[in-house]
Short mmCIF file of C-alpha atoms and ligand atoms in Angstrom, two decimals:
data_model
loop_
_atom_site.label_atom_id
_atom_site.label_comp_id
_atom_site.label_asym_id
_atom_site.label_seq_id
_atom_site.Cartn_x
_atom_site.Cartn_y
_atom_site.Cartn_z
CA MET A 1 126.89 65.29 95.14
CA THR A 2 123.69 67.21 93.72
CA ALA A 3 120.18 65.68 93.23
CA GLN A 4 120.97 66.42 89.41
CA GLN A 5 124.13 64.40 89.42
CA THR A 6 122.56 61.51 90.98
CA GLY A 7 119.28 61.57 88.43
CA SER A 8 117.16 61.86 91.18
CA THR A 9 114.13 64.79 91.25
CA PRO A 10 114.93 67.00 94.08
CA PRO A 11 111.50 66.83 96.30
CA LEU A 12 109.30 69.75 97.03
CA ARG A 13 109.51 71.86 99.85
CA ILE A 14 107.53 74.67 101.37
CA ASN A 15 109.05 76.79 103.87
CA SER A 16 107.47 80.10 105.78
CA SER A 17 110.12 81.17 107.93
CA PHE A 18 110.74 84.98 106.57
CA ASP A 19 108.13 88.09 106.98
CA SER A 20 104.79 87.72 107.42
CA GLY A 21 105.09 83.71 106.34
CA ASN A 22 102.29 81.63 107.88
CA ILE A 23 101.96 78.21 106.76
CA ARG A 24 102.11 74.53 108.51
CA VAL A 25 103.17 71.67 106.96
CA GLU A 26 101.02 68.75 107.31
CA ALA A 27 101.88 66.14 104.49
CA ILE A 28 103.81 66.29 101.51
CA ASP A 29 103.16 63.37 98.81
CA GLY A 30 105.31 63.83 95.61
CA THR A 31 103.86 67.00 94.40
CA THR A 32 100.92 67.82 96.20
CA ALA A 33 101.10 69.57 99.77
CA THR A 34 98.54 69.51 102.42
CA LEU A 35 98.65 72.30 104.20
CA SER A 36 97.40 74.14 107.26
CA ILE A 37 97.21 77.88 108.85
CA HIS A 38 98.51 79.11 112.00
CA LYS A 39 96.26 81.34 114.45
CA ASP A 40 97.00 84.53 115.48
CA HIS A 41 98.95 84.52 118.41
CA GLU A 42 96.78 84.33 121.75
CA SER A 43 93.96 84.37 119.42
CA ASP A 44 91.21 82.25 117.22
CA PHE A 45 91.68 84.15 113.98
CA PHE A 46 93.05 82.61 111.36
CA GLN A 47 93.16 83.58 107.38
CA TRP A 48 96.20 84.94 105.98
CA PHE A 49 98.87 82.39 104.18
CA HIS A 50 102.26 83.16 103.05
CA PHE A 51 104.59 80.58 101.94
CA ARG A 52 106.97 79.55 99.39
CA ALA A 53 107.11 76.29 97.67
CA ALA A 54 110.12 75.11 95.83
CA ALA A 55 110.55 72.51 93.24
CA PRO A 56 111.87 72.07 89.63
CA ALA A 57 111.06 74.50 86.92
CA GLY A 58 107.85 72.71 84.94
CA THR A 59 106.75 70.57 87.92
CA ARG A 60 103.13 70.90 88.07
CA LEU A 61 102.09 71.50 92.54
CA THR A 62 98.80 70.71 93.87
CA LEU A 63 98.34 72.34 97.25
CA ARG A 64 95.82 72.16 99.48
CA ILE A 65 95.07 74.12 102.45
CA THR A 66 92.96 72.10 104.53
CA GLY A 67 90.93 73.53 107.77
CA LEU A 68 89.31 76.96 106.15
CA ALA A 69 85.57 75.96 107.17
CA GLN A 70 86.88 77.00 110.90
CA SER A 71 89.07 80.18 109.98
CA SER A 72 87.33 83.59 110.57
CA TYR A 73 86.27 84.19 107.44
CA PRO A 74 85.20 81.21 105.83
CA ASP A 75 82.96 82.75 103.00
CA GLY A 76 86.65 84.62 102.02
CA TRP A 77 86.76 80.99 100.18
CA PRO A 78 84.31 80.75 97.59
CA GLY A 79 85.41 82.54 94.54
CA TYR A 80 89.35 83.16 95.90
CA ALA A 81 91.96 82.36 93.66
CA ALA A 82 95.79 82.32 95.73
CA CYS A 83 98.07 84.48 94.91
CA VAL A 84 101.12 83.34 93.32
CA SER A 85 104.54 85.57 91.90
CA GLU A 86 107.86 83.58 91.21
CA ASP A 87 109.42 87.60 90.77
CA ARG A 88 107.73 88.71 94.13
CA GLU A 89 106.92 91.75 91.95
CA ARG A 90 103.92 91.02 90.23
CA TRP A 91 101.31 88.96 91.53
CA ASP A 92 98.87 87.03 89.53
CA ARG A 93 95.99 84.28 90.73
CA ALA A 94 96.98 80.97 90.57
CA ALA A 95 93.84 78.38 89.48
CA SER A 96 92.07 77.21 92.62
CA ARG A 97 88.67 75.55 94.38
CA TYR A 98 87.19 75.75 97.24
CA ASP A 99 85.34 72.21 98.51
CA PRO A 100 83.74 72.95 101.96
CA GLY A 101 82.98 69.38 102.39
CA VAL A 102 86.68 68.31 101.95
CA ASP A 103 89.34 68.12 105.06
CA GLY A 104 87.64 70.73 107.48
CA GLY A 105 87.48 73.05 104.04
CA THR A 106 89.68 72.85 101.58
CA LEU A 107 91.43 75.96 99.29
CA THR A 108 93.45 73.68 96.59
CA ILE A 109 95.80 75.42 94.52
CA ASP A 110 97.11 74.23 90.90
CA TYR A 111 100.33 76.03 89.77
CA THR A 112 102.77 74.88 87.29
CA LEU A 113 106.34 76.69 88.25
CA VAL A 114 107.72 78.00 85.42
CA GLY A 115 111.34 78.44 87.30
CA ASP A 116 112.07 76.76 90.64
CA ALA A 117 110.05 78.45 93.35
CA ALA A 118 107.10 80.72 94.17
CA TRP A 119 105.42 82.74 96.50
CA PHE A 120 102.19 81.91 97.58
CA ALA A 121 99.63 84.15 99.76
CA TYR A 122 96.67 85.66 100.49
CA PHE A 123 97.29 88.64 98.94
CA ALA A 124 100.28 90.31 97.64
CA PRO A 125 102.51 91.06 100.88
CA TYR A 126 103.39 94.00 102.53
CA SER A 127 106.69 93.48 103.51
CA GLN A 128 108.54 95.85 106.94
CA GLU A 129 111.42 96.33 104.55
CA ARG A 130 108.93 97.95 102.17
CA HIS A 131 107.47 99.74 105.22
CA HIS A 132 110.73 101.37 105.72
CA ASP A 133 111.40 102.46 102.32
CA LEU A 134 108.13 103.56 102.00
CA VAL A 135 108.77 106.12 104.80
CA ALA A 136 112.43 107.03 104.03
CA GLN A 137 111.45 108.20 100.42
CA ALA A 138 108.20 110.03 101.96
CA ALA A 139 110.35 111.63 104.23
CA ALA A 140 112.82 112.74 101.51
CA CYS A 141 110.01 114.58 100.07
CA GLU A 142 109.49 118.19 100.45
CA GLY A 143 107.17 119.48 103.76
CA VAL A 144 107.15 115.84 104.91
CA THR A 145 107.70 115.17 108.25
CA VAL A 146 108.12 111.74 110.14
CA ARG A 147 107.10 111.48 113.80
CA GLN A 148 107.24 108.74 115.41
CA LEU A 149 104.09 108.50 117.36
CA GLY A 150 104.86 105.61 119.93
CA GLU A 151 105.59 101.74 120.08
CA SER A 152 103.90 98.28 119.06
CA LEU A 153 104.50 95.60 121.40
CA ASP A 154 107.36 93.96 120.06
CA GLY A 155 109.10 97.46 119.84
CA ARG A 156 108.65 98.62 116.29
CA PRO A 157 107.47 102.03 115.50
CA ILE A 158 104.19 103.62 114.82
CA ASP A 159 105.01 106.15 111.78
CA CYS A 160 103.14 108.85 111.07
CA LEU A 161 103.99 110.91 107.73
CA GLU A 162 103.01 114.54 108.23
CA LEU A 163 102.38 117.00 105.53
CA GLY A 164 100.51 119.59 104.09
CA SER A 165 100.35 123.84 104.88
CA GLY A 166 96.21 123.58 105.87
CA ASP A 167 94.58 124.11 108.59
CA LYS A 168 92.14 120.75 108.37
CA PRO A 169 92.87 117.85 109.97
CA VAL A 170 92.93 115.11 107.48
CA TRP A 171 93.97 111.46 109.10
CA LEU A 172 94.45 108.13 106.83
CA ILE A 173 95.28 104.99 108.99
CA ALA A 174 95.72 101.86 107.79
CA ARG A 175 96.47 98.13 108.48
CA GLN A 176 94.66 97.74 112.24
CA HIS A 177 94.30 94.18 110.44
CA PRO A 178 97.32 93.32 109.07
CA GLY A 179 96.76 90.89 106.92
CA GLU A 180 94.86 93.33 104.94
CA THR A 181 97.90 94.08 103.06
CA MET A 182 95.60 96.31 100.04
CA ALA A 183 95.52 98.21 102.61
CA GLU A 184 99.03 99.76 103.19
CA TRP A 185 99.41 99.24 98.87
CA TRP A 186 96.74 102.11 98.93
CA MET A 187 98.79 103.75 101.23
CA GLU A 188 101.53 103.87 99.07
CA GLY A 189 99.67 105.00 96.12
CA ALA A 190 98.27 107.69 98.78
CA LEU A 191 101.70 109.30 99.41
CA ASP A 192 103.33 108.79 95.96
CA MET A 193 100.16 111.24 95.12
CA LEU A 194 100.38 113.86 97.71
CA THR A 195 104.13 114.29 96.84
CA ASP A 196 104.11 114.60 93.58
CA PRO A 197 104.83 118.25 93.19
CA THR A 198 103.04 118.38 89.89
CA ASN A 199 99.61 117.42 91.16
CA ALA A 200 96.93 119.31 91.03
CA HIS A 201 94.65 117.96 93.34
CA ALA A 202 97.52 116.53 95.75
CA ARG A 203 98.28 120.06 95.51
CA ALA A 204 95.16 121.68 96.27
CA LEU A 205 94.83 119.91 99.15
CA ARG A 206 98.31 119.99 100.64
CA ALA A 207 97.17 123.42 100.62
CA ALA A 208 93.71 123.16 102.72
CA CYS A 209 94.64 120.85 104.91
CA ARG A 210 97.19 119.41 107.46
CA PHE A 211 97.63 115.27 106.28
CA TYR A 212 98.70 112.38 109.05
CA ILE A 213 99.40 108.97 107.39
CA VAL A 214 99.72 105.94 109.42
CA PRO A 215 100.37 103.65 106.80
CA ASN A 216 100.86 99.95 108.96
CA MET A 217 99.12 100.24 112.63
CA ASN A 218 99.88 97.18 113.37
CA PRO A 219 103.44 96.32 112.05
CA ASP A 220 103.97 92.90 114.93
CA GLY A 221 101.33 91.31 113.36
CA ALA A 222 101.97 92.27 109.62
CA PHE A 223 105.58 90.71 110.61
CA ARG A 224 104.30 87.72 112.36
CA GLY A 225 102.04 86.54 109.24
CA HIS A 226 98.68 87.17 111.34
CA LEU A 227 94.98 88.77 109.99
CA ARG A 228 93.52 90.36 112.52
CA THR A 229 95.78 91.25 115.84
CA ASN A 230 98.54 92.69 116.82
CA ALA A 231 101.45 90.50 118.97
CA ARG A 232 99.05 89.77 122.19
CA GLY A 233 95.87 88.90 120.16
CA ILE A 234 94.45 91.95 119.95
CA ASN A 235 91.79 92.91 117.45
CA LEU A 236 92.95 96.68 117.58
CA ASN A 237 89.78 98.04 115.84
CA ARG A 238 87.98 97.10 119.14
CA GLU A 239 89.88 98.93 121.54
CA TRP A 240 89.27 102.79 120.33
CA HIS A 241 86.64 103.79 122.65
CA GLU A 242 89.56 102.93 125.65
CA PRO A 243 92.59 101.46 124.28
CA GLN A 244 94.94 100.53 126.65
CA ALA A 245 99.08 100.64 126.97
CA ASP A 246 99.65 96.95 127.69
CA ARG A 247 97.25 96.11 125.25
CA ALA A 248 96.67 98.15 122.38
CA PRO A 249 99.44 100.70 122.30
CA GLU A 250 99.65 100.77 118.64
CA VAL A 251 95.61 102.65 119.11
CA LEU A 252 96.74 104.47 121.95
CA CYS A 253 99.51 106.35 120.64
CA VAL A 254 97.61 107.31 117.52
CA ARG A 255 94.03 108.19 119.36
CA ASN A 256 96.69 110.34 121.55
CA ARG A 257 97.75 112.11 118.64
CA MET A 258 94.50 112.86 117.03
CA ASP A 259 93.68 114.34 120.27
CA GLU A 260 96.30 117.12 119.78
CA THR A 261 95.17 117.79 116.35
CA GLY A 262 91.93 116.74 116.14
CA VAL A 263 90.20 115.42 112.86
CA ALA A 264 88.04 116.66 110.28
CA PHE A 265 88.08 114.00 107.92
CA ALA A 266 89.25 110.30 108.25
CA MET A 267 89.32 107.30 106.29
CA ASP A 268 90.27 103.58 107.93
CA VAL A 269 91.74 101.36 105.33
CA HIS A 270 90.65 97.54 105.52
CA GLY A 271 90.07 94.62 103.33
CA ASP A 272 87.21 92.41 103.28
CA GLU A 273 87.53 88.47 102.83
CA ALA A 274 84.09 87.74 101.77
CA ILE A 275 82.64 90.66 99.09
CA PRO A 276 83.53 90.90 95.65
CA ALA A 277 83.73 95.11 95.96
CA VAL A 278 85.43 98.01 97.01
CA PHE A 279 83.02 100.41 99.13
CA LEU A 280 82.61 102.51 101.97
CA ALA A 281 81.08 101.52 105.62
CA GLY A 282 80.23 105.43 107.97
CA PHE A 283 79.30 106.48 110.81
CA GLU A 284 75.61 105.78 110.94
CA GLY A 285 74.45 105.16 114.96
CA ILE A 286 77.05 107.35 116.67
CA PRO A 287 74.89 109.25 119.39
CA SER A 288 75.84 112.73 118.57
CA ILE A 289 75.44 112.72 114.40
CA LYS A 290 74.75 115.59 112.79
CA ASP A 291 72.80 115.55 109.16
CA ALA A 292 75.71 117.83 107.49
CA GLN A 293 78.00 115.44 109.26
CA LEU A 294 76.07 112.44 107.53
CA ALA A 295 75.56 114.18 104.56
CA LEU A 296 79.04 115.08 103.28
CA PHE A 297 79.81 111.33 104.23
CA ARG A 298 77.21 110.32 101.39
CA ARG A 299 78.34 113.28 99.38
CA TYR A 300 81.96 111.50 99.22
CA ARG A 301 80.87 108.23 99.07
CA ASP A 302 78.33 109.09 96.13
CA THR A 303 81.41 110.94 94.64
CA LEU A 304 83.43 108.55 94.87
CA ALA A 305 81.85 106.28 92.39
CA ILE A 306 80.92 108.39 89.59
CA ARG A 307 84.64 109.45 89.52
CA THR A 308 85.96 105.80 89.32
CA PRO A 309 84.26 102.24 88.92
CA ASP A 310 85.82 100.05 91.09
CA PHE A 311 84.30 101.61 93.73
CA GLN A 312 80.34 101.21 94.35
CA THR A 313 77.53 101.65 96.35
CA ARG A 314 75.05 98.96 96.27
CA LEU A 315 77.33 95.90 97.66
CA GLY A 316 78.31 96.72 101.51
CA TYR A 317 78.16 96.07 105.38
CA PRO A 318 74.01 97.14 106.56
CA GLU A 319 74.56 100.15 108.69
CA ALA A 320 73.78 100.86 112.11
CA ARG A 321 70.47 102.30 113.60
CA PRO A 322 70.22 105.14 115.48
CA GLY A 323 72.07 105.29 118.35
CA LYS A 324 73.72 101.49 117.92
CA ALA A 325 77.32 102.58 116.65
CA ASN A 326 80.28 100.54 117.65
CA LEU A 327 82.47 103.48 119.50
CA SER A 328 85.22 100.27 120.04
CA MET A 329 85.38 100.71 116.26
CA ALA A 330 87.72 103.46 114.94
CA THR A 331 85.54 105.41 112.43
CA ALA A 332 82.23 105.42 114.89
CA GLN A 333 85.22 106.52 117.70
CA ILE A 334 86.66 109.12 115.67
CA ALA A 335 83.56 110.57 114.16
CA GLU A 336 82.01 110.59 117.66
CA ARG A 337 85.20 112.17 119.62
CA TYR A 338 85.99 114.68 117.13
CA GLY A 339 82.56 115.44 114.87
CA ALA A 340 84.77 114.14 111.88
CA VAL A 341 83.50 113.05 108.16
CA ALA A 342 84.99 109.65 109.12
CA MET A 343 84.72 106.45 106.81
CA THR A 344 86.25 102.63 106.77
CA LEU A 345 87.30 101.19 103.07
CA GLU A 346 86.96 97.85 102.37
CA MET A 347 88.50 96.31 99.24
CA PRO A 348 88.22 93.02 98.46
CA PHE A 349 91.13 89.77 98.70
CA LYS A 350 88.90 88.60 96.02
CA ASP A 351 88.26 91.08 93.18
CA ASN A 352 85.79 93.75 91.82
CA ASP A 353 82.94 91.71 90.51
CA ASP A 354 81.92 94.85 88.44
CA LEU A 355 85.10 95.26 86.64
CA PRO A 356 86.94 91.35 87.33
CA ASP A 357 90.89 91.34 86.07
CA THR A 358 91.35 87.43 85.80
CA ALA A 359 95.16 87.61 85.71
CA GLN A 360 95.70 89.39 89.31
CA GLY A 361 91.67 90.04 90.69
CA TRP A 362 92.24 92.88 93.17
CA SER A 363 95.84 93.71 93.31
CA PRO A 364 98.18 96.49 94.31
CA GLU A 365 98.60 98.42 91.53
CA ARG A 366 94.74 98.51 91.51
CA SER A 367 94.99 99.65 95.38
CA MET A 368 97.10 102.30 94.78
CA GLN A 369 95.00 103.78 92.21
CA LEU A 370 91.95 103.91 94.14
CA ALA A 371 93.86 105.72 96.70
CA ARG A 372 94.60 108.56 93.83
CA ASP A 373 90.81 108.37 92.80
CA CYS A 374 89.87 108.48 97.04
CA LEU A 375 91.94 111.35 97.45
CA ALA A 376 91.11 113.46 93.90
CA THR A 377 87.30 112.69 95.12
CA LEU A 378 88.75 114.39 99.05
CA ALA A 379 90.25 117.57 96.96
CA GLU A 380 86.60 118.14 95.21
CA MET A 381 85.21 118.74 98.50
CA VAL A 382 87.50 120.07 100.51
CA GLY A 383 86.12 123.30 100.50
CA ASP A 384 83.28 122.22 102.52
CA ILE A 385 84.73 119.92 104.82
ZN1 LIG B 401 89.43 95.07 108.73
#
């Protein structure tokens, strides 16, 4: 007999046994679930969550994610609203509030089911299947070469898409931190634009540059539902000075290819948990810094800020002092090693508070549009790089 036939109400059920799933069920009491987040394997980082809640349509759910004061970025929770989808295509924000003093820091999500199940995540997920679709679609475009640079620790491909007939090597890399899924949404927008035969900025860029694009630096962490590390709990963006095959083969294979191609311009795409804005971080503080190199970075940043209200220069990270750059990070290492104009792009998990969207917050769609604006800005100044 089904529940309907007996007249009893099916209980609330929570699952996360799927690609990038991450949640621990502590307790379920009626329509209230008390939850917590698993740490990245062999590390103390945690912040990414992704799970499904199933209950009859119309049920008002109360989902309490606890223990968050110990998460990697406790400042990420005040002002944050969880992402929710019932069709797994459009992601909206669910009413959420953070109480730092309750159960070690609790995010409470209130949501009334439209259908019989909803998916909740820290940000709109970008699945392994979608990654393979992205690679396949780009590979089908004229002039695009797919090159597998190596394998992750779990044996997943590290894919690099190459295109363009120019001689300036431009590298775009994303998702060193796998929970920062907005970075691969950005890549989807970038590839969509660069492979558009009618887009004038893309045509100019393809004529001037050779692009090397790594949409996902950390496929193991992405699939495992990690925030920040690979299968061994290694933060890939602290391995660039001397990447080791047994710790960070993902970085080693990419850096080896960069050694072959050289790098004129590089962007490393990330998400920031706490700051409600889009911003760039540069390479101030590298030992070999040149005035012209730094001037080009600042010109790029300032031009992008004029181009789109979804980018700004007021909020961001403090600059490294002279000689104090951290060369274990991609941007600093690439700027130092190749003399490149290199930068880290940070998009918010929350929203751009200068131009908020109460329904979706920062979103896949805005990440993709930002990629187009970033590339158009590059096209405008590529002759000087
Ligand atoms: Zn990051």
